[in-house]
Amino acid sequence: LTILLQRSQTVSDPGKPRKHKLQSLPNWEHGNTHSWLSTTNPTTNWSCVVGPASHTVTQAHHPPYSLTGESAGRQIWTTHNEDSKILTTPPLPALLSEEEEQWVQRVAAGGRDTFGIFCPSQNPNSSDQMFRAQQIRTFLLRNKHKHNVTTIPTTTPQTPQQAAEKALEFYAMLQTDDGHWAGDYGGPHFLMPGLVIAWYVMGKPSLLLSPDHVRLIQHYLFAHQQADGGWGTHVESPSTMFGTVLCYVSLRLTGVHPRHLSKATRYINDNKGALYTSSWAKFYLCLLGVMDWKGVNPVPPELWLLPDWTPFHPSRMWCHARMVYLPMGYLYGTQFTYPRAESDPLIQQLRDELYLEQPYNSIPWDRTRHWIAPQDNYSPIPSTMKFLQHVLVAYEQSILLRPLRRLLRRKGVEFCLNYMRAEDLQTNFINIGPVNKVLNLLGAYHASSFSMDSNEVRLHIMRVPDYLWVAEDGMKMQGYNGSQCWDTSFAIQAIAECQLLDKFPDVSTKVFSYLEKTQILSTNIAMSSPACAFESAKNRLSYYRHASQGGWPFSTSAHGWPISDCTGEGIKSVLALLYKCKAVKEGIDNGLLPPFSKKRFDDAIHVLLTLQNEDGGWATYENNRGFGWYEQLNPSEVFGDIMIDYSYVECTSASLTALVEFLHHFPKTPRASEIKTSINRGRIFIRRIQRMDGSWYGSWACCFCYGCWFGIEGLVAAGESPLSSQAITKCVRYLLRHQRANGGWGEDFTSCYDKSYAKEGMARYGDEGSGVVSTAWALLALSAAKCRDVEAIRRGVQYLMSKQLPSGDFPQEGIAGVFNRACGITYTAYRNVFPMWALGRCANVYGDQLLLSKAASNN
């Protein structure tokens, strides 16, 4: 019992450094540049449309269908070619003088040499130039009476506070009309291919992807092709078979001739063909009809028919994995395959191109189920799972069990379809993420007997634009329908700590309006959506959902999935605006802004308290429903730790600090005692998950600087003394050891992948190994800990100030986000929000000490 108890307490430990480090680096043809601005139709002007206007644009393409849920935060890209009658405003560049447009492009370039030019060998991360240029143009046009590009000051800040204010002056230009900050949340290369395959299987409907979309998708894929001909799993990954096979197939499906893909073909052949790609890629190939279903391990839908109390019932999985394998079960159970696969010449060609000239009909599919290229095999399928997969294959092939299998298969498929439809309605057809979005779309298409006119199919198609983003590298599919609420919550807390809420009242009031609308199932519009019916206790039990009402999402209210840390950051943001911002208070008093009731806070606190795990920490969307040994059943080779919802230092700190802040403002709340107990349990968890070297591993960003920031913030908020807490002082020493010679800190994606601090820091895309985002996280942590090494703080602050561009922007460096240990993801907002926050906090904590020389400080 003691052993089991100890293991249950450490199940959320992300583990020690990996023995097998990332061996290779991505490589692009040196100096190769790409620009879609010069290759697409010059009359095509892409625009990002947000909020209610985005609903108007989408619904105009799909009469008589309507979108449901709040429009706040929704962001889609459209063209004046498609929507000239809907978008009455002419393309913004046409409204500016040549001098003004040159200024806009120079500022929007974010420190890159030339606006609109993408050079992956210099940096494969986009700097989000298209969106930023649009917002800066809009700002300039609206404020022409105040600003002239020839008179806008470009003074160099002399203090951290001045630098923080200049950072906000720039970032305020990027705020959208509905109050949120939009940005590129791309990075993974395996997302768009799923959508392209669905588009092709469904007959290439222009309502799903127009010719303009297809051209930009092609551009994106070619822009990220590496020198060896392959594509990585994400933009900073070396080439993998997972990325390469899917991107190659996508380009072929969009009309690219194989002679333009000879290097990709060579990479695939050199790695033994598509039989050695990962299981998720194989699943997509089966849907397309270029792989036999015997080539994938079974995903039997009848597993959902097991009693809920079964230890390995699928409902116990982490929700992202659960909601992907749910439609996989439906599609596997129906053996869905592109209906015209056998007669389509392109499919026949792909069958020849992908398999090393081995005749397609002679491939021993059953033997290939576990074949995997080494570069794809981040999380090798455990022997336990391989054995169970062999058992499932025997079950699939058993003649004796055929009658029982048919009965269970039919019931399992029915269950999956019903559950998928519930997920569609609960999320207003957005779905939890891009993978299950595409698979649910295909499931709806199959269930409607391949009809493009069914309600479910059309409602799905209307939400596809929510996932697409346009930047200087082309069109990509994002890892979510955006990071709007997450980025905006951080931004307003940074502004509050910089003491700039009322110096920028329009920014603050717009953020409040957005966050008020974004709290899940808390406005009249949200409550009138189909999602509301699923909040009943019966429906939540039937579809394995945690309470949603009152939580905040990562993206939009319409998305409908609350997350612990997003809820925590949402609570703190609204509290800061209500109690620290005069403009918001006056707006509420004057009726210009909606009131925010105590009940809405109570709803949010209820979500947080019920999300706390038994180990004292907080997971992401739900409580941990499984066990550590679930990872022995992980069927995905490319992702690690995906089977259960672990507790994380980030989620725990965000939730704990929100509870502390709530209790500060509402000390007499009826749940005060429960909240205090919850805070203490969270504090104990944060201490327990700290590594021996003093660090915390960051599971959702790169990496240790990020984890350390959350770890220290949580412990300080929970009452530990910054100067006497052993856990905090150990972390301070850890961070100081990793400060680089130029005063900054730096990590790249390898910190996450290897679970070990990157030895060279951010050597490839930073500045002498340092990066602005990592430096900001380290400074936020150290200043929260009241670090006594003022010289180290000064050097870090000076590094940040030296990296600030004349516009107030900061350069886009390496990828900042990560998920499932092995996949990087983009947060273009981080380069603006966190340096501003760190500069403001350091100015508050250290004041004039940061302006003194080292000798004067010592005296």
GROMACS .gro file of N, CA, C and O in nm, residues 661-700:
model
  160
  661GLU      N    1  -0.578   3.537  -0.488
  661GLU     CA    2  -0.625   3.670  -0.527
  661GLU      C    3  -0.775   3.684  -0.497
  661GLU      O    4  -0.820   3.789  -0.449
  662PHE      N    5  -0.852   3.581  -0.526
  662PHE     CA    6  -0.996   3.585  -0.497
  662PHE      C    7  -1.020   3.601  -0.348
  662PHE      O    8  -1.103   3.681  -0.304
  663LEU      N    9  -0.946   3.525  -0.267
  663LEU     CA   10  -0.964   3.530  -0.122
  663LEU      C   11  -0.925   3.666  -0.067
  663LEU      O   12  -0.985   3.714   0.031
  664HIS      N   13  -0.828   3.730  -0.130
  664HIS     CA   14  -0.789   3.864  -0.089
  664HIS      C   15  -0.904   3.963  -0.106
  664HIS      O   16  -0.926   4.049  -0.019
  665HIS      N   17  -0.977   3.952  -0.214
  665HIS     CA   18  -1.086   4.045  -0.241
  665HIS      C   19  -1.218   4.002  -0.176
  665HIS      O   20  -1.304   4.086  -0.149
  666PHE      N   21  -1.233   3.872  -0.150
  666PHE     CA   22  -1.357   3.822  -0.091
  666PHE      C   23  -1.323   3.733   0.030
  666PHE      O   24  -1.346   3.611   0.028
  667PRO      N   25  -1.267   3.791   0.136
  667PRO     CA   26  -1.220   3.710   0.249
  667PRO      C   27  -1.332   3.638   0.323
  667PRO      O   28  -1.307   3.538   0.391
  668LYS      N   29  -1.454   3.687   0.312
  668LYS     CA   30  -1.565   3.627   0.386
  668LYS      C   31  -1.647   3.531   0.301
  668LYS      O   32  -1.759   3.495   0.337
  669THR      N   33  -1.593   3.490   0.188
  669THR     CA   34  -1.665   3.396   0.104
  669THR      C   35  -1.695   3.268   0.181
  669THR      O   36  -1.613   3.223   0.263
  670PRO      N   37  -1.810   3.206   0.162
  670PRO     CA   38  -1.846   3.085   0.238
  670PRO      C   39  -1.747   2.970   0.220
  670PRO      O   40  -1.739   2.882   0.305
  671ARG      N   41  -1.670   2.971   0.112
  671ARG     CA   42  -1.578   2.861   0.086
  671ARG      C   43  -1.435   2.897   0.125
  671ARG      O   44  -1.338   2.835   0.077
  672ALA      N   45  -1.420   2.997   0.213
  672ALA     CA   46  -1.286   3.045   0.249
  672ALA      C   47  -1.199   2.933   0.306
  672ALA      O   48  -1.082   2.919   0.269
  673SER      N   49  -1.254   2.854   0.396
  673SER     CA   50  -1.176   2.747   0.458
  673SER      C   51  -1.134   2.644   0.353
  673SER      O   52  -1.018   2.597   0.352
  674GLU      N   53  -1.225   2.609   0.265
  674GLU     CA   54  -1.195   2.514   0.159
  674GLU      C   55  -1.086   2.568   0.066
  674GLU      O   56  -0.996   2.495   0.023
  675ILE      N   57  -1.094   2.697   0.038
  675ILE     CA   58  -0.995   2.759  -0.051
  675ILE      C   59  -0.858   2.757   0.016
  675ILE      O   60  -0.756   2.727  -0.049
  676LYS      N   61  -0.850   2.789   0.143
  676LYS     CA   62  -0.722   2.788   0.213
  676LYS      C   63  -0.659   2.649   0.213
  676LYS      O   64  -0.538   2.634   0.193
  677THR      N   65  -0.741   2.549   0.235
  677THR     CA   66  -0.690   2.411   0.231
  677THR      C   67  -0.640   2.377   0.092
  677THR      O   68  -0.535   2.315   0.075
  678SER      N   69  -0.715   2.420  -0.008
  678SER     CA   70  -0.677   2.394  -0.146
  678SER      C   71  -0.544   2.460  -0.179
  678SER      O   72  -0.456   2.400  -0.244
  679ILE      N   73  -0.525   2.584  -0.134
  679ILE     CA   74  -0.400   2.656  -0.159
  679ILE      C   75  -0.282   2.582  -0.096
  679ILE      O   76  -0.176   2.566  -0.158
  680ASN      N   77  -0.299   2.536   0.025
  680ASN     CA   78  -0.189   2.466   0.092
  680ASN      C   79  -0.155   2.335   0.023
  680ASN      O   80  -0.038   2.300   0.008
  681ARG      N   81  -0.258   2.263  -0.022
  681ARG     CA   82  -0.232   2.138  -0.094
  681ARG      C   83  -0.158   2.165  -0.225
  681ARG      O   84  -0.068   2.090  -0.264
  682GLY      N   85  -0.195   2.275  -0.291
  682GLY     CA   86  -0.124   2.312  -0.413
  682GLY      C   87   0.021   2.348  -0.385
  682GLY      O   88   0.111   2.313  -0.463
  683ARG      N   89   0.045   2.418  -0.275
  683ARG     CA   90   0.181   2.454  -0.237
  683ARG      C   91   0.267   2.330  -0.216
  683ARG      O   92   0.381   2.321  -0.264
  684ILE      N   93   0.212   2.232  -0.147
  684ILE     CA   94   0.285   2.108  -0.121
  684ILE      C   95   0.316   2.036  -0.251
  684ILE      O   96   0.426   1.982  -0.271
  685PHE      N   97   0.220   2.036  -0.343
  685PHE     CA   98   0.244   1.971  -0.472
  685PHE      C   99   0.357   2.039  -0.548
  685PHE      O  100   0.445   1.972  -0.605
  686ILE      N  101   0.357   2.172  -0.551
  686ILE     CA  102   0.462   2.244  -0.624
  686ILE      C  103   0.599   2.209  -0.566
  686ILE      O  104   0.696   2.187  -0.640
  687ARG      N  105   0.609   2.202  -0.436
  687ARG     CA  106   0.737   2.166  -0.374
  687ARG      C  107   0.776   2.023  -0.410
  687ARG      O  108   0.894   1.994  -0.435
  688ARG      N  109   0.678   1.934  -0.411
  688ARG     CA  110   0.708   1.793  -0.435
  688ARG      C  111   0.755   1.768  -0.578
  688ARG      O  112   0.837   1.680  -0.603
  689ILE      N  113   0.704   1.847  -0.674
  689ILE     CA  114   0.737   1.821  -0.813
  689ILE      C  115   0.865   1.893  -0.856
  689ILE      O  116   0.913   1.876  -0.967
  690GLN      N  117   0.923   1.975  -0.766
  690GLN     CA  118   1.048   2.045  -0.797
  690GLN      C  119   1.162   1.945  -0.814
  690GLN      O  120   1.174   1.849  -0.739
  691ARG      N  121   1.245   1.968  -0.913
  691ARG     CA  122   1.361   1.881  -0.935
  691ARG      C  123   1.467   1.906  -0.828
  691ARG      O  124   1.471   2.012  -0.764
  692MET      N  125   1.557   1.809  -0.815
  692MET     CA  126   1.662   1.820  -0.715
  692MET      C  127   1.753   1.938  -0.740
  692MET      O  128   1.810   1.995  -0.646
  693ASP      N  129   1.768   1.979  -0.866
  693ASP     CA  130   1.856   2.091  -0.897
  693ASP      C  131   1.790   2.226  -0.872
  693ASP      O  132   1.851   2.331  -0.894
  694GLY      N  133   1.665   2.227  -0.828
  694GLY     CA  134   1.594   2.350  -0.796
  694GLY      C  135   1.499   2.397  -0.903
  694GLY      O  136   1.424   2.492  -0.882
  695SER      N  137   1.498   2.330  -1.019
  695SER     CA  138   1.415   2.376  -1.131
  695SER      C  139   1.279   2.308  -1.132
  695SER      O  140   1.256   2.211  -1.058
  696TRP      N  141   1.192   2.362  -1.214
  696TRP     CA  142   1.067   2.297  -1.250
  696TRP      C  143   1.065   2.280  -1.401
  696TRP      O  144   1.101   2.373  -1.475
  697TYR      N  145   1.023   2.164  -1.446
  697TYR     CA  146   1.011   2.138  -1.589
  697TYR      C  147   0.881   2.199  -1.639
  697TYR      O  148   0.773   2.173  -1.585
  698GLY      N  149   0.891   2.285  -1.741
  698GLY     CA  150   0.772   2.345  -1.801
  698GLY      C  151   0.717   2.255  -1.910
  698GLY      O  152   0.787   2.226  -2.007
  699SER      N  153   0.594   2.213  -1.894
  699SER     CA  154   0.535   2.118  -1.990
  699SER      C  155   0.466   2.185  -2.107
  699SER      O  156   0.433   2.118  -2.205
  700TRP      N  157   0.443   2.316  -2.099
  700TRP     CA  158   0.365   2.384  -2.202
  700TRP      C  159   0.439   2.499  -2.269
  700TRP      O  160   0.380   2.574  -2.346
   0.00000   0.00000   0.00000
